Short mmCIF file of C-alpha atoms in Angstrom, two decimals:
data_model
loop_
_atom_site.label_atom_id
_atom_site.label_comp_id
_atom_site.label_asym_id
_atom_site.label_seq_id
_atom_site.Cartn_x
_atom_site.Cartn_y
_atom_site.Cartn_z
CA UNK X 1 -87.77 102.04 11.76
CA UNK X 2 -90.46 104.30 13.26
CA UNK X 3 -93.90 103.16 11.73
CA UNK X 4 -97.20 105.89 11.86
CA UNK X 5 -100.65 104.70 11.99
CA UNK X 6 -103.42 107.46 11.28
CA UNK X 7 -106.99 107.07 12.43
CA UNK X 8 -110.05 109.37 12.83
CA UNK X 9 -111.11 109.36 8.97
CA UNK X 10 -114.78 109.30 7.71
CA UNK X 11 -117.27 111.14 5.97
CA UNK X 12 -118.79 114.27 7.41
CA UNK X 13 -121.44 116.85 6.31
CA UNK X 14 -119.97 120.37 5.64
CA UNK X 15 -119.63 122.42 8.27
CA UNK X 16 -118.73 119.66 10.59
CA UNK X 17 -115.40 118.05 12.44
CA UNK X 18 -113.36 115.13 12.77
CA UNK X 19 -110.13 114.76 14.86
CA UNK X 20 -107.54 112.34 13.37
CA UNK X 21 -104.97 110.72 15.32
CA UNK X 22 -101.06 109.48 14.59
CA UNK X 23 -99.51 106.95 16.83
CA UNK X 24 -95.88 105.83 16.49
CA UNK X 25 -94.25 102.91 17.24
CA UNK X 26 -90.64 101.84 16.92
CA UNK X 27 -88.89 104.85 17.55
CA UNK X 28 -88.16 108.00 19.81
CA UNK X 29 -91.61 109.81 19.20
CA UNK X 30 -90.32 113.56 20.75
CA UNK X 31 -87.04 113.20 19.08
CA UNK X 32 -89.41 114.05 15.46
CA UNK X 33 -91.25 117.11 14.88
CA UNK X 34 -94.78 116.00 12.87
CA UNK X 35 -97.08 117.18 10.34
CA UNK X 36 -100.03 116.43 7.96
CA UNK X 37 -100.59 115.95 4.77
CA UNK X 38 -103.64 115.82 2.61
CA UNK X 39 -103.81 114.74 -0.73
CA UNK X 40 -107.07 115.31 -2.76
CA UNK X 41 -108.31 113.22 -6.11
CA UNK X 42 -106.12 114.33 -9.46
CA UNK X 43 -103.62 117.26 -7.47
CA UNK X 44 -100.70 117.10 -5.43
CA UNK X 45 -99.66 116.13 -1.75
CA UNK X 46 -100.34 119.52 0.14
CA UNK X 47 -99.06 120.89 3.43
CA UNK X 48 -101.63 121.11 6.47
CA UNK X 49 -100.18 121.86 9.53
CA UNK X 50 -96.70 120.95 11.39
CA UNK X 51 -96.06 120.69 15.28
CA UNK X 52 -92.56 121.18 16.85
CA UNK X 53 -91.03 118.49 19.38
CA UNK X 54 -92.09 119.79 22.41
CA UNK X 55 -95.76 120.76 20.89
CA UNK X 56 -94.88 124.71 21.38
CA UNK X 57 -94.58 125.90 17.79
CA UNK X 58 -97.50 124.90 15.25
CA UNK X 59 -97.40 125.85 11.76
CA UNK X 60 -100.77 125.75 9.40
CA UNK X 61 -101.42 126.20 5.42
CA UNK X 62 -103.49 129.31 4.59
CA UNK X 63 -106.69 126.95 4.06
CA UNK X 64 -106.38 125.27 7.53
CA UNK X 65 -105.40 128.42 10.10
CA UNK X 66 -108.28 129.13 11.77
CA UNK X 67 -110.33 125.89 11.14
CA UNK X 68 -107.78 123.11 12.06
CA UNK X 69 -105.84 122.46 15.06
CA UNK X 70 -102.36 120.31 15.43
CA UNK X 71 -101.52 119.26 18.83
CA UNK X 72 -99.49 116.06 20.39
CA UNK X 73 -99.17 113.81 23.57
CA UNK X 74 -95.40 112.62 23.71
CA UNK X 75 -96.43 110.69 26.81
CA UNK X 76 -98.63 108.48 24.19
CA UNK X 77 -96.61 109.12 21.07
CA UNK X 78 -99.71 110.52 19.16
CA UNK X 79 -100.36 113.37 17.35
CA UNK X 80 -103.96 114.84 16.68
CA UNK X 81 -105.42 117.04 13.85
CA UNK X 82 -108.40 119.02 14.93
CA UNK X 83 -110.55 119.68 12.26
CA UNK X 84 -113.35 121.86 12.25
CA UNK X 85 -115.77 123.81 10.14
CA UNK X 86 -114.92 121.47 6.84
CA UNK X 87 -115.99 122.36 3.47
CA UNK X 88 -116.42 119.46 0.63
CA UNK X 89 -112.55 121.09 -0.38
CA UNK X 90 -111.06 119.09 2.05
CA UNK X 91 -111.66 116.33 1.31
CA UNK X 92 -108.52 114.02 0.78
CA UNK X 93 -106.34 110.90 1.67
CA UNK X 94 -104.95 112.59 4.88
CA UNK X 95 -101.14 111.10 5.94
CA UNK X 96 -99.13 111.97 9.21
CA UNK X 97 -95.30 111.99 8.84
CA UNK X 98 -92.23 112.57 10.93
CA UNK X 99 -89.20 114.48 10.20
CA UNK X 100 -85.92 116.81 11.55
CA UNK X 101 -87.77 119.93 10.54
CA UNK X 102 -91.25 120.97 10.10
CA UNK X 103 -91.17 122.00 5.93
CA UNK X 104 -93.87 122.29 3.56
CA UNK X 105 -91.91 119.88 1.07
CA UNK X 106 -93.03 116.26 1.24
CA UNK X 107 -89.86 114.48 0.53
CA UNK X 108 -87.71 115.90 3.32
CA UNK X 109 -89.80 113.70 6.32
CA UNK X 110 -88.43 110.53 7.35
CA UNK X 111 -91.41 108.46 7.96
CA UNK X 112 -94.93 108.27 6.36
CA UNK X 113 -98.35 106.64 7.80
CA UNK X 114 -100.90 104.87 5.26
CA UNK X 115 -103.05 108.21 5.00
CA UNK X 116 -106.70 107.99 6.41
CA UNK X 117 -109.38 109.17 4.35
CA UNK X 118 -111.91 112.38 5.25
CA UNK X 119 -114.83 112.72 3.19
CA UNK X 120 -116.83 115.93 3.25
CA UNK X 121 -120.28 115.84 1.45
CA UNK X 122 -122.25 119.27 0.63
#
């Protein structure tokens, strides 16, 4: 069982950054590609960006491209979210997982971290 363990959550003014971090345990890490997940108050788990095994492909929602940044260090079984320029929209409960593929749809990953939560006042 691979377990996920985000960090790098807090509140932050608008217009600022946080980076969060992902660190595996119990499994393969570069045998899964990764992504993130945010989840805001009242509407559904939501897409954010997805990184390929080897950390050459990186795929990003509309809303992040251009603000946010996915990247990962096999060598310490982490992977980082890069978040810059935030607006009071993203705030959200935001969860790593790991998976075969990187997809948009939630319930095809394998393996889900406890979410972290970013807070982004106005």
């Amino acid at each position: 069982q691979v377990q996920l363990v985000e960090s790098g959550g807090g509140l932050v003014q608008a217009g600022g950054s946080l980076r969060l971090s992902c660190t595996a345990s119990g499994g393969t890490f570069n045998s899964y590609v990764m992504a993130w997940f945010r989840q805001a108050p009242g509407k559904e788990r939501k897409f954010v960006a997805g990184i390929s095994r080897d950390g050459a492909n990186t795929y990003y929602s509309d809303s992040a491209k251009g603000r946010f940044t996915i990247s990962r260090y096999n060598a310490k079984n982490t992977v980082y979210l890069q978040m810059n320029s935030l607006n009071p929209e993203d705030t959200a409960v935001y969860s790593c997982a790991a998976g075969a593929t990187v997809t948009v749809t939630p319930t095809l990953y394998l393996f889900w971290g406890q979410g972290t939560q970013v807070t982004v006042s106005s």
